[in-house]
Coordinates of C-alpha atoms in Angstrom, one line a residue:
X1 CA 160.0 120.4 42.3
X2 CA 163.0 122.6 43.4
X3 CA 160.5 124.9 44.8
X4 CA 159.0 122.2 46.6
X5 CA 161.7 121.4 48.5
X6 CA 162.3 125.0 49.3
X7 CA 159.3 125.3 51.0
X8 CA 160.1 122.2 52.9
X9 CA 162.5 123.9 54.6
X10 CA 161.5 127.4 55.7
X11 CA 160.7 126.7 59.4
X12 CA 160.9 123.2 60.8
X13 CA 157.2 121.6 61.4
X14 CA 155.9 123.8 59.3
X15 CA 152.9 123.0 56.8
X16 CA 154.3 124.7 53.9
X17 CA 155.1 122.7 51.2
X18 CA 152.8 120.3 52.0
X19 CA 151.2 118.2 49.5
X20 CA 153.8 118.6 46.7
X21 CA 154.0 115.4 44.7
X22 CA 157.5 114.3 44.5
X23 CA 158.5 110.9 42.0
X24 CA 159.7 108.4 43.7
X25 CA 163.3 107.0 43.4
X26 CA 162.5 103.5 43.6
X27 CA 162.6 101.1 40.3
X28 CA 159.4 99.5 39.2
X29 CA 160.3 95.6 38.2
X30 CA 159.1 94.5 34.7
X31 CA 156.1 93.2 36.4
X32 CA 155.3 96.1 38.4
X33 CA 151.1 96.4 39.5
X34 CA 149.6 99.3 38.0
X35 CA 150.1 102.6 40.1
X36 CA 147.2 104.4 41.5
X37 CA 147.1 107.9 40.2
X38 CA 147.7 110.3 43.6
X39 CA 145.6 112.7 44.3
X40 CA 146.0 116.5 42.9
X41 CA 148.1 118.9 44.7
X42 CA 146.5 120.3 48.0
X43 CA 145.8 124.1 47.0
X44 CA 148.4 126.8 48.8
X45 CA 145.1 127.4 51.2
X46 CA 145.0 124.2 52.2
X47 CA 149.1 124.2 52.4
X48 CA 149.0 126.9 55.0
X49 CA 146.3 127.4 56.9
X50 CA 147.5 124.9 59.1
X51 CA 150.5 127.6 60.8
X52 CA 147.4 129.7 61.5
X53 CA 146.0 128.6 64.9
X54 CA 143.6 130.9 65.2
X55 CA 141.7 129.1 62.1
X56 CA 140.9 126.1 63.7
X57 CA 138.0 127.0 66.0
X58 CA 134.3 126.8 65.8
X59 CA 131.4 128.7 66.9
X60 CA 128.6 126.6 68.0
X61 CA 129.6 123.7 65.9
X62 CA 130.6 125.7 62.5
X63 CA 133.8 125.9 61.6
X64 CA 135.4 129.5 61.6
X65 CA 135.2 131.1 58.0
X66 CA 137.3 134.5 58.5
X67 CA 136.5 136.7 55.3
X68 CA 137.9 140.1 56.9
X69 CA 141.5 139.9 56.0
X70 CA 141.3 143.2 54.5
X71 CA 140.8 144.9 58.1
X72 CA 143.7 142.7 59.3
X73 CA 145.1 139.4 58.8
X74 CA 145.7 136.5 60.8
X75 CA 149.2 135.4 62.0
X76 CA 151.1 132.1 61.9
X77 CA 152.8 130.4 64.6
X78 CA 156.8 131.6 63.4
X79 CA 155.6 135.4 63.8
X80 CA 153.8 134.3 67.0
X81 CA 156.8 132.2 68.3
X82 CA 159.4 135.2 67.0
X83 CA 157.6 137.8 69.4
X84 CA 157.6 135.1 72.4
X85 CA 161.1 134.5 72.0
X86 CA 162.1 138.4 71.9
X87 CA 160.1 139.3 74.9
X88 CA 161.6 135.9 76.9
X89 CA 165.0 136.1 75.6
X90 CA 166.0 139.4 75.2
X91 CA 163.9 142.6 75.9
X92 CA 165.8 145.8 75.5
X93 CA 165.4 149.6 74.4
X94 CA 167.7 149.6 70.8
X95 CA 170.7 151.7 69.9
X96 CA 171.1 153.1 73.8
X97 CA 173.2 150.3 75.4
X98 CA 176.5 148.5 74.8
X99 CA 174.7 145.2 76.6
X100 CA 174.7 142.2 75.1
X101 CA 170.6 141.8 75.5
X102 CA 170.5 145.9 73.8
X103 CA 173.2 144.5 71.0
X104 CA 171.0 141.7 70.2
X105 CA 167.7 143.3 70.1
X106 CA 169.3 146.7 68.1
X107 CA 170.6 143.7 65.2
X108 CA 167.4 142.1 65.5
X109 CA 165.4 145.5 65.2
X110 CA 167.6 146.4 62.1
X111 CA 167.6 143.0 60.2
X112 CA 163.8 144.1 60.2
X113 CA 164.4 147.0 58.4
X114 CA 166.9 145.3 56.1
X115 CA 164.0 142.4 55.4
X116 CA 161.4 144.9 55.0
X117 CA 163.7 147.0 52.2
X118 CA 164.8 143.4 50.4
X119 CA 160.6 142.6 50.5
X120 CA 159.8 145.6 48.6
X121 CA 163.1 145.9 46.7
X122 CA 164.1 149.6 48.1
X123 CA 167.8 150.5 47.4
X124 CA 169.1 150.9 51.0
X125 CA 167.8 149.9 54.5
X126 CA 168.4 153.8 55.2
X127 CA 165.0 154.3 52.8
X128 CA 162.6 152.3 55.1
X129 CA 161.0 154.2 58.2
X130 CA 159.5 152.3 61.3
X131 CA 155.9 153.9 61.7
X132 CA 153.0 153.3 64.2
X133 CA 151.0 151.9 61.3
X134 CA 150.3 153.0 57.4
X135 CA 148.7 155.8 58.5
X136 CA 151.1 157.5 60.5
X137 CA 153.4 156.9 58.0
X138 CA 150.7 158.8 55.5
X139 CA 150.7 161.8 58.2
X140 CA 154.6 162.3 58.5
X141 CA 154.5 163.2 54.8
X142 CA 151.8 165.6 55.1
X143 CA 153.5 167.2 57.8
X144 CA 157.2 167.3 57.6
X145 CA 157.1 167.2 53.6
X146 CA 153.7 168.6 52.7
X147 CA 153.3 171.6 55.4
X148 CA 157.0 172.8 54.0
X149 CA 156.6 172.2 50.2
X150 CA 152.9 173.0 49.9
X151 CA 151.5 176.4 49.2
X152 CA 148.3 178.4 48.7
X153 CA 147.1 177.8 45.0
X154 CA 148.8 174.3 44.7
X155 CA 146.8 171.3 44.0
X156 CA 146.6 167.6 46.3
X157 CA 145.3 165.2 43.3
X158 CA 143.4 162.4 44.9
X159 CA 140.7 159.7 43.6
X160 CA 137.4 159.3 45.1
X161 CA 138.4 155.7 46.1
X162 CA 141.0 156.6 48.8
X163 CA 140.9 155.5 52.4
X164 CA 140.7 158.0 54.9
X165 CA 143.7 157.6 56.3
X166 CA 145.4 158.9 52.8
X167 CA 142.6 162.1 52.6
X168 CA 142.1 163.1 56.1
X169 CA 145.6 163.9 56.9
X170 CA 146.2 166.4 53.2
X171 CA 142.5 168.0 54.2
X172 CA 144.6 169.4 57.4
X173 CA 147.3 170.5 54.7
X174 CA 144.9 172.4 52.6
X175 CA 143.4 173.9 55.4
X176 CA 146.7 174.8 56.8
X177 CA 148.4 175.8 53.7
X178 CA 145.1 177.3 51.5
X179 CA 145.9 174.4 48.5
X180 CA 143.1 173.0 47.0
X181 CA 142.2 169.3 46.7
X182 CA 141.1 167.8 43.8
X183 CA 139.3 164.0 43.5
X184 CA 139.1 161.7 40.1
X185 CA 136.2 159.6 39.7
X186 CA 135.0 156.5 38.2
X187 CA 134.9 155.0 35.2
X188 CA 131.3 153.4 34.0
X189 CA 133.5 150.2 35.1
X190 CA 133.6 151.6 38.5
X191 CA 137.7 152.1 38.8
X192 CA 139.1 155.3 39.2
X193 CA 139.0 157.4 35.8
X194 CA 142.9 157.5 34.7
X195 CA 142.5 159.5 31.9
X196 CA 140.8 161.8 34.4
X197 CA 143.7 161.6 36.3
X198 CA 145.8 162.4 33.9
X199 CA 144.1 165.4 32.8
X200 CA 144.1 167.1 36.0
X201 CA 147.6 167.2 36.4
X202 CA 149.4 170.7 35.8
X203 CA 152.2 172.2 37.1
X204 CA 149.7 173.5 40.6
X205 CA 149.9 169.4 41.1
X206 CA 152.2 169.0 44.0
X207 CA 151.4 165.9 45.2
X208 CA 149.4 163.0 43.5
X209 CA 148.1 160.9 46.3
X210 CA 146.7 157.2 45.3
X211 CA 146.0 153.6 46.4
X212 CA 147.8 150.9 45.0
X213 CA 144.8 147.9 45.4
X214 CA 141.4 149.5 46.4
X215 CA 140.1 148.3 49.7
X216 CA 136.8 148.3 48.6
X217 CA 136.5 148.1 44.6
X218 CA 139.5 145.7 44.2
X219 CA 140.8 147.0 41.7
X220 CA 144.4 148.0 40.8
X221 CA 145.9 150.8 39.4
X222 CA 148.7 151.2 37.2
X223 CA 151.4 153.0 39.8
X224 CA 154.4 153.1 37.2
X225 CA 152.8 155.5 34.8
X226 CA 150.6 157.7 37.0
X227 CA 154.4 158.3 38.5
X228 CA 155.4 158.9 35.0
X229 CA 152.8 161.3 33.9
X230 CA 153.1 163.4 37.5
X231 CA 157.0 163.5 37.3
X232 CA 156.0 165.3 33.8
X233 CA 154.7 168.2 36.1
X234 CA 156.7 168.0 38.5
X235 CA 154.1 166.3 41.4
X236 CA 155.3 163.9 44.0
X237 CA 153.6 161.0 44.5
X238 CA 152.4 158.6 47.4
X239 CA 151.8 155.5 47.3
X240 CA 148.9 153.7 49.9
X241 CA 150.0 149.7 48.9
X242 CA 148.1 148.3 52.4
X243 CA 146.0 146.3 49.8
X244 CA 149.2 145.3 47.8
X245 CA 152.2 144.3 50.0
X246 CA 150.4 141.5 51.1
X247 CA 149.6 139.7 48.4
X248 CA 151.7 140.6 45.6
X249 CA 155.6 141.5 44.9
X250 CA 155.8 145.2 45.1
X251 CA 158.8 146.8 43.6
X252 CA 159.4 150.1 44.9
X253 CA 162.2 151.3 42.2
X254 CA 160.0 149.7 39.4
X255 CA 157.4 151.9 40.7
X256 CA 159.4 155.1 41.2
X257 CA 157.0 156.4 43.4
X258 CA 158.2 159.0 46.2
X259 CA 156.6 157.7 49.0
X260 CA 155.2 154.4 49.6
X261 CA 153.1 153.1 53.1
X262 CA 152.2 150.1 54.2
X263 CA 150.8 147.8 57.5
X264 CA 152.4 144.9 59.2
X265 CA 149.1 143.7 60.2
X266 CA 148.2 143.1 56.4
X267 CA 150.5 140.7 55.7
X268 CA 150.6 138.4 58.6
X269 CA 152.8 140.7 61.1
X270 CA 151.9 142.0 64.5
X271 CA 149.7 145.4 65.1
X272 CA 151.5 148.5 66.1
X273 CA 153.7 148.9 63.4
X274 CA 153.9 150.4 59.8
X275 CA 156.5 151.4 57.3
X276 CA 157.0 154.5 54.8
X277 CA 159.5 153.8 51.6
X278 CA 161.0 156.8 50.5
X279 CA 164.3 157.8 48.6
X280 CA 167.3 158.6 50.4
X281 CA 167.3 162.1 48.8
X282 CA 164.0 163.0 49.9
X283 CA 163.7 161.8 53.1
X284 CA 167.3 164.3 53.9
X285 CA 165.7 167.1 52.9
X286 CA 162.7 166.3 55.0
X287 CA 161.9 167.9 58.6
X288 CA 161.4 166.0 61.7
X289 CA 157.9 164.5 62.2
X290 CA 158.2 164.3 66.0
X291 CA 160.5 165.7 68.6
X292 CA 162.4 163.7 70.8
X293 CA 165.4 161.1 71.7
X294 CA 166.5 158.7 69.0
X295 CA 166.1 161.6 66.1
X296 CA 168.4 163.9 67.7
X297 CA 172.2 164.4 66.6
X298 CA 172.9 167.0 69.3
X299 CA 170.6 169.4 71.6
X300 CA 171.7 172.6 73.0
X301 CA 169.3 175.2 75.1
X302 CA 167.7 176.9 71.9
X303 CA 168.0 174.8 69.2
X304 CA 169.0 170.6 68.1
X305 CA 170.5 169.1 65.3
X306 CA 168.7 165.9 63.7
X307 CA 170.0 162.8 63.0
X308 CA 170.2 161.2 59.1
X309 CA 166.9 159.0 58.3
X310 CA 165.7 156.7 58.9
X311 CA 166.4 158.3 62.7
X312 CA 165.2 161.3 62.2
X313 CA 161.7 160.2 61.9
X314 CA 161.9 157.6 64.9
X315 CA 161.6 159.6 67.8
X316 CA 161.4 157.6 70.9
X317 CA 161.5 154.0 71.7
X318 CA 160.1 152.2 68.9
X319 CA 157.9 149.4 68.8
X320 CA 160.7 147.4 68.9
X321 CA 159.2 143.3 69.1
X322 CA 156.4 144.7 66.5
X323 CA 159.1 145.5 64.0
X324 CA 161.2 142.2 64.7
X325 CA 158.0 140.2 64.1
X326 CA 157.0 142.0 61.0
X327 CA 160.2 140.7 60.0
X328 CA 159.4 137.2 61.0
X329 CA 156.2 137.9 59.1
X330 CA 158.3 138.9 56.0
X331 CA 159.9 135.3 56.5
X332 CA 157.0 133.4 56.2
X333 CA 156.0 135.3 53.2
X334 CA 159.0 134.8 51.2
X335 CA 159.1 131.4 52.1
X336 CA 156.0 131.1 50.5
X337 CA 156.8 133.4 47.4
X338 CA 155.1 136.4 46.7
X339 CA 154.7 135.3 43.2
X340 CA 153.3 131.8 44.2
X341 CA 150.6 133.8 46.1
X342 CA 149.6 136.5 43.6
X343 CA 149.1 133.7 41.1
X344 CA 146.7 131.7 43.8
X345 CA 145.2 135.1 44.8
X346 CA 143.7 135.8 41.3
X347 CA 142.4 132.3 41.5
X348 CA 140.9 132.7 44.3
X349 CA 139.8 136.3 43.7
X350 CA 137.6 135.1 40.6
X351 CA 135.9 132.5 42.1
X352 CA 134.8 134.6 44.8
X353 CA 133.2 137.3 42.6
X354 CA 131.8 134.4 40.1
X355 CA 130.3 132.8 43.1
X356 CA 128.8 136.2 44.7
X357 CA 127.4 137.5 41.4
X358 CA 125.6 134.0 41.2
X359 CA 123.6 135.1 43.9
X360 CA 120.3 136.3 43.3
X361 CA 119.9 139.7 44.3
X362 CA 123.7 140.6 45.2
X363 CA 125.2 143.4 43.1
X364 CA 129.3 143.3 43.6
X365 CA 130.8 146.9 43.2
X366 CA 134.1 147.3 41.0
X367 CA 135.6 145.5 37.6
X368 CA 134.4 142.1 36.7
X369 CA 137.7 140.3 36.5
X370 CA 139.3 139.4 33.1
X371 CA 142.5 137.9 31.5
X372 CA 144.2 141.2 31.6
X373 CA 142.3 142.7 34.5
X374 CA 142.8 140.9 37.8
X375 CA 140.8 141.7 40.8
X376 CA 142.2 141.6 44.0
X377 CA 140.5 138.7 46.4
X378 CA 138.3 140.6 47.8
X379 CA 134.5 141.8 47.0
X380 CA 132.2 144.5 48.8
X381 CA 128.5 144.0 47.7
X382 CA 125.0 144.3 48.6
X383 CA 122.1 142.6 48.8
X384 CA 119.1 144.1 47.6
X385 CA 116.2 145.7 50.5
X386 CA 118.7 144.3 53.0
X387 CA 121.4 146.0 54.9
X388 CA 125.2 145.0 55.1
X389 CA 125.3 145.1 58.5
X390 CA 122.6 142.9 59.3
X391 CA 124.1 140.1 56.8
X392 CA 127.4 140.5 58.8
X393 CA 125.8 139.9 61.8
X394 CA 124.1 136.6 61.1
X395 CA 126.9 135.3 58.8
X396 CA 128.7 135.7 62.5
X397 CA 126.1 134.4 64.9
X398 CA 124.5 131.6 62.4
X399 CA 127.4 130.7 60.3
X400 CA 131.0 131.2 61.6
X401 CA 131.5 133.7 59.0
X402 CA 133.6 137.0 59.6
X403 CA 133.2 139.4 57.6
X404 CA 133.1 143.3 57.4
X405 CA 130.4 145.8 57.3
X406 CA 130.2 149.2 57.2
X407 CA 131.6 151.9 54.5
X408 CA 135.5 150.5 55.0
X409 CA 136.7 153.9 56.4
X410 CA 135.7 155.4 52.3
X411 CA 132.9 157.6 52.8
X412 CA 133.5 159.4 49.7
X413 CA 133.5 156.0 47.4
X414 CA 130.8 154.9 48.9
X415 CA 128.6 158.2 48.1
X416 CA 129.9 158.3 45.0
X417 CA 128.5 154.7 44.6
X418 CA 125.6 155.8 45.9
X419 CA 125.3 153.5 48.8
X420 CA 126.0 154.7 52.4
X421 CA 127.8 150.9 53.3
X422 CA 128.3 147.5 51.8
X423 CA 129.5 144.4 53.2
X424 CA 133.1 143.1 52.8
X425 CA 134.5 139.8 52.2
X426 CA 138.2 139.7 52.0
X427 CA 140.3 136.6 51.4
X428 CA 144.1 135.9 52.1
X429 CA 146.8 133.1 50.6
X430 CA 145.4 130.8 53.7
X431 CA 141.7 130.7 52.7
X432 CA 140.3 128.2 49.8
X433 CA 137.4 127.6 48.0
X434 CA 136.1 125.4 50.1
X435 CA 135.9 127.8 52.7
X436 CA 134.4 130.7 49.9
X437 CA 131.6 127.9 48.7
X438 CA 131.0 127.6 52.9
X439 CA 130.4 131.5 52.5
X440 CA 127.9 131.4 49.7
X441 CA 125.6 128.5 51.1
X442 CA 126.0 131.2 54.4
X443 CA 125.1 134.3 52.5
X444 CA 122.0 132.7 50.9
X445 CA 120.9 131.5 54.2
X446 CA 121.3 134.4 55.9
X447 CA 119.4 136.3 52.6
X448 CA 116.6 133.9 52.9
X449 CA 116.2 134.2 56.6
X450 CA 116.3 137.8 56.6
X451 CA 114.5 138.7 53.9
X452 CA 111.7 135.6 55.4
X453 CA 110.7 138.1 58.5
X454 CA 109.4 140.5 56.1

């Protein structure tokens, strides 16, 4: 019950902790009337939905279902209330001014960085760099480490299930450098091949570039030895945890991973901000990403000197409210417990691919889930002689129900699926299996009404 009462106290008037069945204090006399059993626990869904304001709407009298957390997730009041009070209270550029409004909003901006490094367990606040978003953070890599440590003959290692955003930006190193890239594919299971992986690797392996969580297959891979085997070789190694930070704890030194990206508006933050983890070492031996103010140490007509990270790689006025409500974000979170969520996750996670594969018809891409393999909770599918989109759309306009369709920015999964799209549901900590039956009574609906007008 101690972590009950924890809960309880996070942020006054909010929901969390909710439902917790505490024993009373009060003695029962000899005599006492028999005590109704209370009810079970309210599921951590049903706990927290209720900071989530955007959740309680309908559309045309159903009640909103919202299935696309993968894309981005949804936001509860203390982030919302953090950003309010930072753009009432005290607006100001960071670092630049001895003002009391530009002191408060530099300790603010910084206790971000120093919540975002406890989150993921980095060694110093110095290791975490403010970025637009994950992908940004995945392109300052390329560029200031890959375009100077990267040469013609080396090898990028990659798998097939990668989102764009971590293959796009090492294509324009291999075309600028002459390296070659190199892809692992699936298992029969349909998760990348590790032994595959494993087997590429050589000393031409510079980089090994993976996902954490897949975006599409839901499945996870396991970071600490891939990081292992490449260090063997010598390789670096990147880390895309967008699908991961979220929902689970992430260690980044039990990882050892070089470099590490993820998204604020994955786990509950505001858009328009991002971080990259990287060690201390690495990130001083690192060139600039982008020229300006704020990653300087001095200019002089020819030439300038750079600053120490995380500066260096934070030219210009940041996105300074973003970062201080990813960091109210962060709050909320750990209020919660990242533990306490992972655990209801992979709950949640089986039910919805139990419930989708019941489905006539449907055929759900990735691992079935096990005792040792959990899925993450989220499932792309298909339904058979119909297309994704067109199941999006009426979910939406018949049923309240968001989801996503489309190939998830992974052209080169889907292909290698052999699909050219699949539709996406995606669940967070806030959604419950009420909501996921609501989906399935949608789905075969919409199946029946679309596959009625042939």
């Amino acid at each position: 019950m101690a972590a009950a009462a924890s809960f309880r106290c996070c942020f006054p008037g909010s929901a969390i902790g909710g439902g917790f069945i505490r024993p009373s204090s009060s003695r029962r006399g000899r005599h006492a009337a028999a005590v109704v059993a209370p009810p079970p626990p309210a599921s951590l869904g049903n706990r927290t939905r209720v900071d989530f304001p955007i959740l309680h709407q309908e559309f045309d009298g159903a009640k909103l279902v919202y299935f696309d957390n993968g894309a981005t997730s949804q936001k509860p009041y203390s982030v919302m209330k953090t950003l309010d009070e930072y753009y009432r209270s005290y607006n100001s550029n960071v670092h630049r001014g001895i003002h009391a409004l530009s002191a408060k909003a530099t300790d603010a901006y910084e206790g971000a960085r120093t919540k975002v490094a406890n989150f993921v367990n980095a060694a110093d606040s110095r290791e975490i760099v403010f970025t637009r978003n994950a992908t940004e953070a995945i392109n300052l890599v390329a560029y200031s480490w890959g375009l100077s440590n990267i040469k013609q003959g080396d090898e990028i290692l990659l798998t097939v299930a990668e989102h764009h955003s971590a293959i796009v930006p090492w294509q324009f190193v291999s075309q600028k450098t002459g390296a070659t890239l190199k892809y692992v594919g699936l298992t029969k299971e349909e998760v990348p091949d590790i032994e595959q992986l494993k087997g590429l690797l050589s000393n031409k392996t510079k980089i090994v570039v993976v996902h954490h969580v897949s975006n599409v297959l839901g499945s996870m891979l396991p970071i600490e030895e891939i990081v292992t085997w490449s260090k063997g070789v010598g390789a670096k190694v990147l880390v895309d945890a967008c699908q991961s930070v979220p929902h689970m704890p992430v260690d980044v030194q039990k990882l050892g991973a070089d470099f590490l990206v993820a998204s604020s508006h994955k786990m509950c933050g505001p858009t328009g901000v991002g971080f990259m983890h990287g060690t201390f070492e690495i990130l001083s031996s690192m060139e600039p990403f982008l020229g300006g103010g704020e990653m300087i140490a001095d200019v002089f007509n020819d030439k300038s000197t750079y600053a120490e990270p995380p500066s260096r790689f934070e030219a210009g006025t940041p996105a300074i409210g973003e970062a201080i409500g990813l960091g109210a974000a962060i709050d909320y979170l750990s209020c919660i417990g990242m533990d306490q969520i992972h655990e209801y996750e992979k709950e949640l996670a089986t039910y919805l691919y139990e419930s989708l594969i019941s489905v006539p018809n449907v055929r759900v891409y990735g691992p079935a889930p096990s005792q040792t393999d959990h899925r993450a909770p989220l499932c792309s599918f298909n339904v058979e002689n119909v297309h994704p989109t067109d199941i999006a759309e009426i979910l939406d306009l018949q049923h309240g129900v968001a989801i996503r369709s489309g190939h998830h920015c992974a052209q080169i999964l889907h292909r290698t699926l052999g699909i050219n799209a699949s539709a996406r549901a995606s669940l967070h900590f806030y959604n419950t299996k009420e909501e996921v039956d609501a989906f399935i009574d949608a789905l075969k609906d919409t199946i029946h009404f679309l596959t009625s007008q042939h």
